[in-house]
Amino acid sequence: MGLARYVLRRLLLLVPVVIGATLLIFLMLHLAPGDPARLILGQRRASEETIRNIRQIFHLNEPLWKQYLLWLWDALHGDLGRSFTFRRPVTEMIVERYPITLQLALSGWLISMAVGIPAGIVSAVKQYTKVDYVTTIVALSGVSMPVFWQGIMLILLFSYFLGWFPSSGFAVDGTVFDRLHHLTLPAIALGTSITALTVRLTRSAMLDVLNQDYIRTARSKGVSEREIITGHALQNAFLPILTVLGMQLGLLLAGSVLTETVFGIGGLGRLLIRAVHKFDYPTVQGLTLVIVTVMVFMNLLVDVLYTFINPKIRYD
Amino acid sequence: MHEMGEYDRRACLRAIGAAGAVGVTGIAGVSGNGGATNDAARATQDGSQLSYALQESIVAMDFALAYDFTTNKVTNNVWDTLVTYTYDDPPELTNWLASNVETEGDTSYVYELRDATFHNGEPVTAGDVKASFERIRNPDVASPLSWALENVQEGDDGIEVVDERTVRFNLAEQSAVWRYMPGFVGIGPASAMDEHGVDFGRNPGTTVGSGPFAVESWSQGNQIELVRHDDYWNDDLPMADGITFSIVPEGSSRVTGLSTGEHDVVGNLPPQQWQQVSNMGNARIDRGTTFLEYKLSMQNQREPWQSDKQLRQALAYATNWDQIIENVYFGTAVRQQGPLPQNMRWHNDELDLYGHDPERAQELYDQSGGIDRPIEFIATQGTQARVAVIVQEQWRDALGVEVNVNQMPYEQLLPRIENGEYDIQYDGWGSDYPDPDGQLYSQYNSEFWPPNNNESWYENGEVDDLLEQARTTTDEAEREELYKRIQEIVHDDVPAIWGVLVEQGFGVNESLSFPEVTPMWYWQDVGARVGPQ
């Protein structure tokens, strides 16, 4: 099977995955107790007429199966319905917020890669030395600290005490400098939280490879240590690292609820948490669709990248 | 190479120490004024360009959807209403976009408009007023405010354009409270509402109002930038040139922003952070008591609550609200004096209140039929659950009564309330207008049982009649007498144990002036009245 056919097959598999995930979410939301029309209005005073109108507008008076099919049909046409809370098209809200989440996710992910992979390599090469122990302790500390706590600490240090960075917000219409200024602390908080895993994974993958016979052979042939690490070991150790990096990016692209909350960034994560709190079913369903799609695409991308890293891998 | 200065070194050490301390104790917050000023983040130093931090996204810039404590903080500055409330205590109704209001007969109200313009330069006309009110009634808009227009006659006759600057509202029946209703409806241009249909004010770029500020930009979930409406009819407003509202969900981040000067005004502060702000040195808390009351509602269509008044009274005397105010509200609430908030007109000061009196409670409990099963107290997490646990202990200590606190998420609590499946629950209600009708009618009228707001399932035919009478008569002296009588009866029946009136507090930069925080703050143009001192 060629790469193109493989990709096509995987894309077709997306259909049942998306339908399954959105149906599951739909049922979980709608089978929960409570009248959605009442939940939309919360504890506010509301006339019976308003409640009737809300049921009508959002098709809440239709049977459940019909509500889902209506949503699915519209979704196929690019319409994810209207938010119960904001009364705006969900598609528009996602399109508006996605660039923000994308910038934050990529920044955090790049930090994680830039720090985690070299640190993992050094840790493996210098196994059981002070460098290895320090890296391990720092990595374990990083993975143990909740991201919201890290965020608050960064705000305390760099905003409150030193006044170097803004404590919250995202310069949506600002210059590149403004954006970087606002993005630095959240990206560090997000990056740190996933760097630890990257370090540990890189270390263990590298150690596996460094103990292989062909590395010993290369060393005995006088190949330089630098070339052994970068040219032989890393390339072979990279497959598991790539898998995890891909999944991490996929998760980050779904929105970073805690980081966005602590730093007041209006990305997809915050939209999702607000939608869940406010029983905003169309928004939750729309975001589920996006999250599932992104995850499937990230996994597919990682699989495709395997062939570039290791040309021996074939999809037949 | 950059050499770290003495200040920087000290600041760093302080920061590391503080971070460590916070880490150890797990307290996410700051105290004292040890922080640096974040000059880069503040728009201007003279307060002419304000930065205002909100807890969550606003729902929309559509006046028809503006009905919550966050959205209205923004929209009240963009939309003018025909009438509004003064910043007095208690607030009074006053003309605003309407320069004159007259009644014709018992059921017609005529509003004359002042000379005002919208943000797009169009004049405000009677046609715009009609279109705005019709928007609230439009079923496709499904405005949560539609209840306010229930008494306006159906069809085209309900709202009549008399001339370019005069509009008449014809009511279905005489009402003592209609005069407040135009205070909730923003006036927008009919042309823009026609152009954008239901999406008017919901998508960025579709908002046109006539208020002191116009919308410059709006990134939903991030920030809203308002700029001065240069042609605003009131020369004294707005006091600042612009306001940038930022969405900062985390309470400690909002407090930090206030401390560093990134934010000038901070709303929705958790009660435990008020003291922190007061200790900052560069900021203060401006606060005021609201009409928002919280009470322990008993299910009065269920036994033993329905027939045992002495049991209800005993529990009222066994409740120590001072303890709740101190431990749950951290002193940011006051004890409510009877069924009507004491800061509302026609409050009956002569009621013999149910103070904390364990001996009296025991005496009444002994005379009552008692209760031979655990009382079920349903509550959501947070404030409700904290109050429930304190009450559980108080009643056990005072009367030996057992209370089961049943915690559940809101979506589970709601159907339990709607079906009356509980003994006790802790609910809140605040009137939208400074009139006893707003507080009493929906809470004690037997036609308003859940899903409406009579959550104590109270039923008293005399009270129903008196509430109806007080709502329709326009004789002020008669209304006062009626409301005092209603309070007397309801207080004696004690269908609920009246608890607290919460305060509203704003964290404000010390260099700025801020208006009086009135119980009507969420319908007032507070943002337009913040500015350099």
mmCIF file with all atom_site columns, N, CA and C in Angstrom, chain A residues 33 38 44-45 47 50 57 82 85-88 92-93 97 100 149 153 156-157 160-161 165-167 262 264 266 270 274 279, chain B residues 15 22-23 30 32 34-36 38 57-59 67 140-142 146-147 150 199 202-203 220-222 247 253 259 262 411 418 451:
data_model
loop_
_atom_site.group_PDB
_atom_site.id
_atom_site.type_symbol
_atom_site.label_atom_id
_atom_site.label_alt_id
_atom_site.label_comp_id
_atom_site.label_asym_id
_atom_site.label_entity_id
_atom_site.label_seq_id
_atom_site.pdbx_PDB_ins_code
_atom_site.Cartn_x
_atom_site.Cartn_y
_atom_site.Cartn_z
_atom_site.occupancy
_atom_site.B_iso_or_equiv
_atom_site.pdbx_formal_charge
_atom_site.auth_seq_id
_atom_site.auth_comp_id
_atom_site.auth_asym_id
_atom_site.auth_atom_id
_atom_site.pdbx_PDB_model_num
ATOM 1   N N  . PRO A 1 33  ? -29.366 15.187 34.013 1.00 0.00 ? 33  PRO A N  1
ATOM 2   C CA . PRO A 1 33  ? -30.664 15.732 34.435 1.00 0.00 ? 33  PRO A CA 1
ATOM 3   C C  . PRO A 1 33  ? -30.752 17.237 34.181 1.00 0.00 ? 33  PRO A C  1
ATOM 4   N N  . ARG A 1 38  ? -33.779 25.767 30.735 1.00 0.00 ? 38  ARG A N  1
ATOM 5   C CA . ARG A 1 38  ? -33.643 26.386 32.062 1.00 0.00 ? 38  ARG A CA 1
ATOM 6   C C  . ARG A 1 38  ? -32.170 26.607 32.397 1.00 0.00 ? 38  ARG A C  1
ATOM 7   N N  . ARG A 1 44  ? -31.502 33.259 36.435 1.00 0.00 ? 44  ARG A N  1
ATOM 8   C CA . ARG A 1 44  ? -32.154 34.534 36.138 1.00 0.00 ? 44  ARG A CA 1
ATOM 9   C C  . ARG A 1 44  ? -33.653 34.370 36.026 1.00 0.00 ? 44  ARG A C  1
ATOM 10  N N  . ARG A 1 45  ? -34.332 35.475 36.256 1.00 0.00 ? 45  ARG A N  1
ATOM 11  C CA . ARG A 1 45  ? -35.771 35.490 36.052 1.00 0.00 ? 45  ARG A CA 1
ATOM 12  C C  . ARG A 1 45  ? -36.034 35.306 34.556 1.00 0.00 ? 45  ARG A C  1
ATOM 13  N N  . SER A 1 47  ? -39.353 34.490 31.548 1.00 0.00 ? 47  SER A N  1
ATOM 14  C CA . SER A 1 47  ? -40.764 34.179 31.322 1.00 0.00 ? 47  SER A CA 1
ATOM 15  C C  . SER A 1 47  ? -40.870 32.828 30.619 1.00 0.00 ? 47  SER A C  1
ATOM 16  N N  . THR A 1 50  ? -40.023 33.080 26.962 1.00 0.00 ? 50  THR A N  1
ATOM 17  C CA . THR A 1 50  ? -38.599 33.035 26.622 1.00 0.00 ? 50  THR A CA 1
ATOM 18  C C  . THR A 1 50  ? -38.113 31.592 26.576 1.00 0.00 ? 50  THR A C  1
ATOM 19  N N  . ILE A 1 57  ? -35.616 27.770 19.135 1.00 0.00 ? 57  ILE A N  1
ATOM 20  C CA . ILE A 1 57  ? -34.412 28.196 18.409 1.00 0.00 ? 57  ILE A CA 1
ATOM 21  C C  . ILE A 1 57  ? -33.359 27.094 18.379 1.00 0.00 ? 57  ILE A C  1
ATOM 22  N N  . ARG A 1 82  ? -25.324 27.192 17.036 1.00 0.00 ? 82  ARG A N  1
ATOM 23  C CA . ARG A 1 82  ? -25.110 28.435 17.788 1.00 0.00 ? 82  ARG A CA 1
ATOM 24  C C  . ARG A 1 82  ? -24.878 28.116 19.248 1.00 0.00 ? 82  ARG A C  1
ATOM 25  N N  . THR A 1 85  ? -24.789 30.045 25.114 1.00 0.00 ? 85  THR A N  1
ATOM 26  C CA . THR A 1 85  ? -24.403 31.180 25.953 1.00 0.00 ? 85  THR A CA 1
ATOM 27  C C  . THR A 1 85  ? -24.254 32.460 25.145 1.00 0.00 ? 85  THR A C  1
ATOM 28  N N  . PHE A 1 86  ? -23.424 32.379 24.098 1.00 0.00 ? 86  PHE A N  1
ATOM 29  C CA . PHE A 1 86  ? -23.086 33.593 23.359 1.00 0.00 ? 86  PHE A CA 1
ATOM 30  C C  . PHE A 1 86  ? -24.025 33.844 22.186 1.00 0.00 ? 86  PHE A C  1
ATOM 31  N N  . ARG A 1 87  ? -24.853 32.855 21.868 1.00 0.00 ? 87  ARG A N  1
ATOM 32  C CA . ARG A 1 87  ? -25.819 32.920 20.754 1.00 0.00 ? 87  ARG A CA 1
ATOM 33  C C  . ARG A 1 87  ? -25.127 33.250 19.422 1.00 0.00 ? 87  ARG A C  1
ATOM 34  N N  . ARG A 1 88  ? -23.880 32.863 19.323 1.00 0.00 ? 88  ARG A N  1
ATOM 35  C CA . ARG A 1 88  ? -23.126 33.094 18.085 1.00 0.00 ? 88  ARG A CA 1
ATOM 36  C C  . ARG A 1 88  ? -22.823 31.754 17.437 1.00 0.00 ? 88  ARG A C  1
ATOM 37  N N  . GLU A 1 92  ? -17.648 30.200 14.066 1.00 0.00 ? 92  GLU A N  1
ATOM 38  C CA . GLU A 1 92  ? -16.982 31.510 14.101 1.00 0.00 ? 92  GLU A CA 1
ATOM 39  C C  . GLU A 1 92  ? -16.139 31.662 15.363 1.00 0.00 ? 92  GLU A C  1
ATOM 40  N N  . MET A 1 93  ? -16.691 31.221 16.481 1.00 0.00 ? 93  MET A N  1
ATOM 41  C CA . MET A 1 93  ? -15.953 31.377 17.740 1.00 0.00 ? 93  MET A CA 1
ATOM 42  C C  . MET A 1 93  ? -14.676 30.550 17.726 1.00 0.00 ? 93  MET A C  1
ATOM 43  N N  . ARG A 1 97  ? -10.776 31.970 17.892 1.00 0.00 ? 97  ARG A N  1
ATOM 44  C CA . ARG A 1 97  ? -9.891  31.639 19.018 1.00 0.00 ? 97  ARG A CA 1
ATOM 45  C C  . ARG A 1 97  ? -8.756  30.695 18.643 1.00 0.00 ? 97  ARG A C  1
ATOM 46  N N  . ILE A 1 100 ? -5.086  31.850 18.617 1.00 0.00 ? 100 ILE A N  1
ATOM 47  C CA . ILE A 1 100 ? -4.526  32.127 19.945 1.00 0.00 ? 100 ILE A CA 1
ATOM 48  C C  . ILE A 1 100 ? -4.009  30.834 20.564 1.00 0.00 ? 100 ILE A C  1
ATOM 49  N N  . TRP A 1 149 ? 0.036   26.182 39.264 1.00 0.00 ? 149 TRP A N  1
ATOM 50  C CA . TRP A 1 149 ? 0.921   26.654 40.340 1.00 0.00 ? 149 TRP A CA 1
ATOM 51  C C  . TRP A 1 149 ? 2.160   27.303 39.724 1.00 0.00 ? 149 TRP A C  1
ATOM 52  N N  . MET A 1 153 ? 3.387   31.159 40.134 1.00 0.00 ? 153 MET A N  1
ATOM 53  C CA . MET A 1 153 ? 4.753   31.482 40.560 1.00 0.00 ? 153 MET A CA 1
ATOM 54  C C  . MET A 1 153 ? 5.455   32.402 39.553 1.00 0.00 ? 153 MET A C  1
ATOM 55  N N  . LEU A 1 156 ? 4.036   35.807 39.923 1.00 0.00 ? 156 LEU A N  1
ATOM 56  C CA . LEU A 1 156 ? 4.571   36.446 41.134 1.00 0.00 ? 156 LEU A CA 1
ATOM 57  C C  . LEU A 1 156 ? 5.973   36.994 40.882 1.00 0.00 ? 156 LEU A C  1
ATOM 58  N N  . LEU A 1 157 ? 6.811   36.157 40.294 1.00 0.00 ? 157 LEU A N  1
ATOM 59  C CA . LEU A 1 157 ? 8.210   36.546 40.118 1.00 0.00 ? 157 LEU A CA 1
ATOM 60  C C  . LEU A 1 157 ? 8.389   37.605 39.034 1.00 0.00 ? 157 LEU A C  1
ATOM 61  N N  . TYR A 1 160 ? 4.723   40.469 39.282 1.00 0.00 ? 160 TYR A N  1
ATOM 62  C CA . TYR A 1 160 ? 4.477   41.183 40.528 1.00 0.00 ? 160 TYR A CA 1
ATOM 63  C C  . TYR A 1 160 ? 5.758   41.803 41.089 1.00 0.00 ? 160 TYR A C  1
ATOM 64  N N  . PHE A 1 161 ? 6.824   40.984 41.214 1.00 0.00 ? 161 PHE A N  1
ATOM 65  C CA . PHE A 1 161 ? 8.039   41.500 41.836 1.00 0.00 ? 161 PHE A CA 1
ATOM 66  C C  . PHE A 1 161 ? 8.934   42.245 40.853 1.00 0.00 ? 161 PHE A C  1
ATOM 67  N N  . PHE A 1 165 ? 7.008   41.266 32.809 1.00 0.00 ? 165 PHE A N  1
ATOM 68  C CA . PHE A 1 165 ? 5.996   40.769 31.862 1.00 0.00 ? 165 PHE A CA 1
ATOM 69  C C  . PHE A 1 165 ? 4.592   41.048 32.388 1.00 0.00 ? 165 PHE A C  1
ATOM 70  N N  . PRO A 1 166 ? 3.636   41.192 31.491 1.00 0.00 ? 166 PRO A N  1
ATOM 71  C CA . PRO A 1 166 ? 2.252   41.372 31.954 1.00 0.00 ? 166 PRO A CA 1
ATOM 72  C C  . PRO A 1 166 ? 1.766   40.111 32.681 1.00 0.00 ? 166 PRO A C  1
ATOM 73  N N  . SER A 1 167 ? 0.904   40.300 33.667 1.00 0.00 ? 167 SER A N  1
ATOM 74  C CA . SER A 1 167 ? 0.454   39.152 34.449 1.00 0.00 ? 167 SER A CA 1
ATOM 75  C C  . SER A 1 167 ? -0.626  38.359 33.730 1.00 0.00 ? 167 SER A C  1
ATOM 76  N N  . VAL A 1 262 ? -5.159  30.747 34.109 1.00 0.00 ? 262 VAL A N  1
ATOM 77  C CA . VAL A 1 262 ? -4.267  31.511 34.988 1.00 0.00 ? 262 VAL A CA 1
ATOM 78  C C  . VAL A 1 262 ? -3.810  32.804 34.303 1.00 0.00 ? 262 VAL A C  1
ATOM 79  N N  . GLY A 1 264 ? -5.274  34.365 31.750 1.00 0.00 ? 264 GLY A N  1
ATOM 80  C CA . GLY A 1 264 ? -6.340  35.151 31.128 1.00 0.00 ? 264 GLY A CA 1
ATOM 81  C C  . GLY A 1 264 ? -6.244  35.198 29.614 1.00 0.00 ? 264 GLY A C  1
ATOM 82  N N  . GLY A 1 266 ? -7.847  34.007 26.097 1.00 0.00 ? 266 GLY A N  1
ATOM 83  C CA . GLY A 1 266 ? -9.133  33.507 25.600 1.00 0.00 ? 266 GLY A CA 1
ATOM 84  C C  . GLY A 1 266 ? -8.974  32.563 24.430 1.00 0.00 ? 266 GLY A C  1
ATOM 85  N N  . ARG A 1 270 ? -10.261 27.771 27.367 1.00 0.00 ? 270 ARG A N  1
ATOM 86  C CA . ARG A 1 270 ? -11.185 28.549 28.204 1.00 0.00 ? 270 ARG A CA 1
ATOM 87  C C  . ARG A 1 270 ? -12.604 28.468 27.666 1.00 0.00 ? 270 ARG A C  1
ATOM 88  N N  . ARG A 1 274 ? -15.729 27.051 29.881 1.00 0.00 ? 274 ARG A N  1
ATOM 89  C CA . ARG A 1 274 ? -16.916 27.886 30.080 1.00 0.00 ? 274 ARG A CA 1
ATOM 90  C C  . ARG A 1 274 ? -18.163 27.172 29.538 1.00 0.00 ? 274 ARG A C  1
ATOM 91  N N  . PHE A 1 279 ? -23.326 24.615 30.442 1.00 0.00 ? 279 PHE A N  1
ATOM 92  C CA . PHE A 1 279 ? -24.176 23.649 29.730 1.00 0.00 ? 279 PHE A CA 1
ATOM 93  C C  . PHE A 1 279 ? -24.415 24.086 28.277 1.00 0.00 ? 279 PHE A C  1
ATOM 94  N N  . ALA B 2 15  ? 11.287  37.563 45.755 1.00 0.00 ? 15  ALA B N  1
ATOM 95  C CA . ALA B 2 15  ? 10.402  36.758 44.901 1.00 0.00 ? 15  ALA B CA 1
ATOM 96  C C  . ALA B 2 15  ? 10.608  35.275 45.155 1.00 0.00 ? 15  ALA B C  1
ATOM 97  N N  . VAL B 2 22  ? 4.817   30.469 49.181 1.00 0.00 ? 22  VAL B N  1
ATOM 98  C CA . VAL B 2 22  ? 3.518   30.160 48.576 1.00 0.00 ? 22  VAL B CA 1
ATOM 99  C C  . VAL B 2 22  ? 3.445   28.690 48.211 1.00 0.00 ? 22  VAL B C  1
ATOM 100 N N  . GLY B 2 23  ? 4.582   28.194 47.707 1.00 0.00 ? 23  GLY B N  1
ATOM 101 C CA . GLY B 2 23  ? 4.616   26.788 47.323 1.00 0.00 ? 23  GLY B CA 1
ATOM 102 C C  . GLY B 2 23  ? 4.367   25.887 48.510 1.00 0.00 ? 23  GLY B C  1
ATOM 103 N N  . VAL B 2 30  ? -1.083  37.179 46.727 1.00 0.00 ? 30  VAL B N  1
ATOM 104 C CA . VAL B 2 30  ? -0.055  38.134 47.106 1.00 0.00 ? 30  VAL B CA 1
ATOM 105 C C  . VAL B 2 30  ? -0.615  39.026 48.192 1.00 0.00 ? 30  VAL B C  1
ATOM 106 N N  . GLY B 2 32  ? 0.383   42.698 50.688 1.00 0.00 ? 32  GLY B N  1
ATOM 107 C CA . GLY B 2 32  ? 1.290   43.816 50.896 1.00 0.00 ? 32  GLY B CA 1
ATOM 108 C C  . GLY B 2 32  ? 1.609   44.488 49.576 1.00 0.00 ? 32  GLY B C  1
ATOM 109 N N  . GLY B 2 34  ? 4.543   44.878 47.917 1.00 0.00 ? 34  GLY B N  1
ATOM 110 C CA . GLY B 2 34  ? 5.942   44.628 47.626 1.00 0.00 ? 34  GLY B CA 1
ATOM 111 C C  . GLY B 2 34  ? 6.241   44.519 46.152 1.00 0.00 ? 34  GLY B C  1
ATOM 112 N N  . GLY B 2 35  ? 5.247   44.692 45.313 1.00 0.00 ? 35  GLY B N  1
ATOM 113 C CA . GLY B 2 35  ? 5.434   44.433 43.889 1.00 0.00 ? 35  GLY B CA 1
ATOM 114 C C  . GLY B 2 35  ? 5.963   45.609 43.112 1.00 0.00 ? 35  GLY B C  1
ATOM 115 N N  . ALA B 2 36  ? 6.486   45.280 41.915 1.00 0.00 ? 36  ALA B N  1
ATOM 116 C CA . ALA B 2 36  ? 6.961   46.327 41.022 1.00 0.00 ? 36  ALA B CA 1
ATOM 117 C C  . ALA B 2 36  ? 5.791   46.878 40.225 1.00 0.00 ? 36  ALA B C  1
ATOM 118 N N  . ASN B 2 38  ? 4.174   47.665 36.856 1.00 0.00 ? 38  ASN B N  1
ATOM 119 C CA . ASN B 2 38  ? 4.369   47.164 35.507 1.00 0.00 ? 38  ASN B CA 1
ATOM 120 C C  . ASN B 2 38  ? 4.014   48.266 34.512 1.00 0.00 ? 38  ASN B C  1
ATOM 121 N N  . SER B 2 57  ? -15.767 36.055 30.226 1.00 0.00 ? 57  SER B N  1
ATOM 122 C CA . SER B 2 57  ? -16.199 36.709 28.995 1.00 0.00 ? 57  SER B CA 1
ATOM 123 C C  . SER B 2 57  ? -17.600 37.268 29.146 1.00 0.00 ? 57  SER B C  1
ATOM 124 N N  . ILE B 2 58  ? -17.839 38.358 28.474 1.00 0.00 ? 58  ILE B N  1
ATOM 125 C CA . ILE B 2 58  ? -19.218 38.835 28.431 1.00 0.00 ? 58  ILE B CA 1
ATOM 126 C C  . ILE B 2 58  ? -19.990 37.946 27.464 1.00 0.00 ? 58  ILE B C  1
ATOM 127 N N  . VAL B 2 59  ? -21.288 37.904 27.638 1.00 0.00 ? 59  VAL B N  1
ATOM 128 C CA . VAL B 2 59  ? -22.116 37.052 26.782 1.00 0.00 ? 59  VAL B CA 1
ATOM 129 C C  . VAL B 2 59  ? -22.212 37.653 25.377 1.00 0.00 ? 59  VAL B C  1
ATOM 130 N N  . TYR B 2 67  ? -27.728 40.477 30.783 1.00 0.00 ? 67  TYR B N  1
ATOM 131 C CA . TYR B 2 67  ? -28.495 40.229 31.994 1.00 0.00 ? 67  TYR B CA 1
ATOM 132 C C  . TYR B 2 67  ? -27.679 39.363 32.956 1.00 0.00 ? 67  TYR B C  1
ATOM 133 N N  . ASP B 2 140 ? -37.285 35.304 17.976 1.00 0.00 ? 140 ASP B N  1
ATOM 134 C CA . ASP B 2 140 ? -36.017 34.797 17.435 1.00 0.00 ? 140 ASP B CA 1
ATOM 135 C C  . ASP B 2 140 ? -34.820 35.267 18.258 1.00 0.00 ? 140 ASP B C  1
ATOM 136 N N  . VAL B 2 141 ? -35.007 36.389 18.939 1.00 0.00 ? 141 VAL B N  1
ATOM 137 C CA . VAL B 2 141 ? -33.919 36.901 19.794 1.00 0.00 ? 141 VAL B CA 1
ATOM 138 C C  . VAL B 2 141 ? -33.916 36.139 21.123 1.00 0.00 ? 141 VAL B C  1
ATOM 139 N N  . ALA B 2 142 ? -35.091 35.737 21.581 1.00 0.00 ? 142 ALA B N  1
ATOM 140 C CA . ALA B 2 142 ? -35.252 35.008 22.856 1.00 0.00 ? 142 ALA B CA 1
ATOM 141 C C  . ALA B 2 142 ? -34.512 35.714 23.980 1.00 0.00 ? 142 ALA B C  1
ATOM 142 N N  . SER B 2 146 ? -37.331 39.513 28.339 1.00 0.00 ? 146 SER B N  1
ATOM 143 C CA . SER B 2 146 ? -38.674 39.714 27.777 1.00 0.00 ? 146 SER B CA 1
ATOM 144 C C  . SER B 2 146 ? -39.742 39.845 28.871 1.00 0.00 ? 146 SER B C  1
ATOM 145 N N  . TRP B 2 147 ? -39.476 39.290 30.059 1.00 0.00 ? 147 TRP B N  1
ATOM 146 C CA . TRP B 2 147 ? -40.446 39.410 31.153 1.00 0.00 ? 147 TRP B CA 1
ATOM 147 C C  . TRP B 2 147 ? -40.757 40.878 31.466 1.00 0.00 ? 147 TRP B C  1
ATOM 148 N N  . GLU B 2 150 ? -43.826 42.141 29.535 1.00 0.00 ? 150 GLU B N  1
ATOM 149 C CA . GLU B 2 150 ? -45.025 41.294 29.512 1.00 0.00 ? 150 GLU B CA 1
ATOM 150 C C  . GLU B 2 150 ? -46.314 42.093 29.601 1.00 0.00 ? 150 GLU B C  1
ATOM 151 N N  . ASP B 2 199 ? -28.105 38.828 14.860 1.00 0.00 ? 199 ASP B N  1
ATOM 152 C CA . ASP B 2 199 ? -26.679 38.893 15.194 1.00 0.00 ? 199 ASP B CA 1
ATOM 153 C C  . ASP B 2 199 ? -26.224 40.274 15.658 1.00 0.00 ? 199 ASP B C  1
ATOM 154 N N  . ARG B 2 202 ? -23.902 40.739 18.651 1.00 0.00 ? 202 ARG B N  1
ATOM 155 C CA . ARG B 2 202 ? -23.364 39.440 19.068 1.00 0.00 ? 202 ARG B CA 1
ATOM 156 C C  . ARG B 2 202 ? -22.045 39.139 18.388 1.00 0.00 ? 202 ARG B C  1
ATOM 157 N N  . ASN B 2 203 ? -21.907 39.577 17.162 1.00 0.00 ? 203 ASN B N  1
ATOM 158 C CA . ASN B 2 203 ? -20.637 39.413 16.470 1.00 0.00 ? 203 ASN B CA 1
ATOM 159 C C  . ASN B 2 203 ? -19.860 40.719 16.558 1.00 0.00 ? 203 ASN B C  1
ATOM 160 N N  . GLN B 2 220 ? -13.562 38.316 21.536 1.00 0.00 ? 220 GLN B N  1
ATOM 161 C CA . GLN B 2 220 ? -14.319 37.583 22.544 1.00 0.00 ? 220 GLN B CA 1
ATOM 162 C C  . GLN B 2 220 ? -13.412 36.647 23.356 1.00 0.00 ? 220 GLN B C  1
ATOM 163 N N  . GLY B 2 221 ? -13.563 36.759 24.657 1.00 0.00 ? 221 GLY B N  1
ATOM 164 C CA . GLY B 2 221 ? -12.756 35.924 25.546 1.00 0.00 ? 221 GLY B CA 1
ATOM 165 C C  . GLY B 2 221 ? -11.443 36.581 25.924 1.00 0.00 ? 221 GLY B C  1
ATOM 166 N N  . ASN B 2 222 ? -11.089 37.674 25.258 1.00 0.00 ? 222 ASN B N  1
ATOM 167 C CA . ASN B 2 222 ? -9.819  38.340 25.564 1.00 0.00 ? 222 ASN B CA 1
ATOM 168 C C  . ASN B 2 222 ? -10.015 39.771 26.039 1.00 0.00 ? 222 ASN B C  1
ATOM 169 N N  . ILE B 2 247 ? -10.239 39.975 30.142 1.00 0.00 ? 247 ILE B N  1
ATOM 170 C CA . ILE B 2 247 ? -10.845 38.825 30.821 1.00 0.00 ? 247 ILE B CA 1
ATOM 171 C C  . ILE B 2 247 ? -9.734  38.081 31.561 1.00 0.00 ? 247 ILE B C  1
ATOM 172 N N  . SER B 2 253 ? -4.659  36.436 39.811 1.00 0.00 ? 253 SER B N  1
ATOM 173 C CA . SER B 2 253 ? -4.046  37.173 38.693 1.00 0.00 ? 253 SER B CA 1
ATOM 174 C C  . SER B 2 253 ? -4.662  38.575 38.590 1.00 0.00 ? 253 SER B C  1
ATOM 175 N N  . SER B 2 259 ? -2.300  45.281 41.633 1.00 0.00 ? 259 SER B N  1
ATOM 176 C CA . SER B 2 259 ? -1.136  45.670 42.415 1.00 0.00 ? 259 SER B CA 1
ATOM 177 C C  . SER B 2 259 ? -0.038  46.266 41.530 1.00 0.00 ? 259 SER B C  1
ATOM 178 N N  . GLU B 2 262 ? -1.329  47.146 36.204 1.00 0.00 ? 262 GLU B N  1
ATOM 179 C CA . GLU B 2 262 ? -1.826  46.719 34.885 1.00 0.00 ? 262 GLU B CA 1
ATOM 180 C C  . GLU B 2 262 ? -3.323  46.951 34.785 1.00 0.00 ? 262 GLU B C  1
ATOM 181 N N  . GLU B 2 411 ? -26.666 21.191 37.755 1.00 0.00 ? 411 GLU B N  1
ATOM 182 C CA . GLU B 2 411 ? -27.632 20.585 36.828 1.00 0.00 ? 411 GLU B CA 1
ATOM 183 C C  . GLU B 2 411 ? -28.467 19.496 37.490 1.00 0.00 ? 411 GLU B C  1
ATOM 184 N N  . GLU B 2 418 ? -37.013 22.194 41.133 1.00 0.00 ? 418 GLU B N  1
ATOM 185 C CA . GLU B 2 418 ? -38.225 22.302 40.315 1.00 0.00 ? 418 GLU B CA 1
ATOM 186 C C  . GLU B 2 418 ? -39.289 21.289 40.733 1.00 0.00 ? 418 GLU B C  1
ATOM 187 N N  . PRO B 2 451 ? -40.662 26.061 38.524 1.00 0.00 ? 451 PRO B N  1
ATOM 188 C CA . PRO B 2 451 ? -39.350 26.612 38.167 1.00 0.00 ? 451 PRO B CA 1
ATOM 189 C C  . PRO B 2 451 ? -39.208 28.122 38.328 1.00 0.00 ? 451 PRO B C  1
#
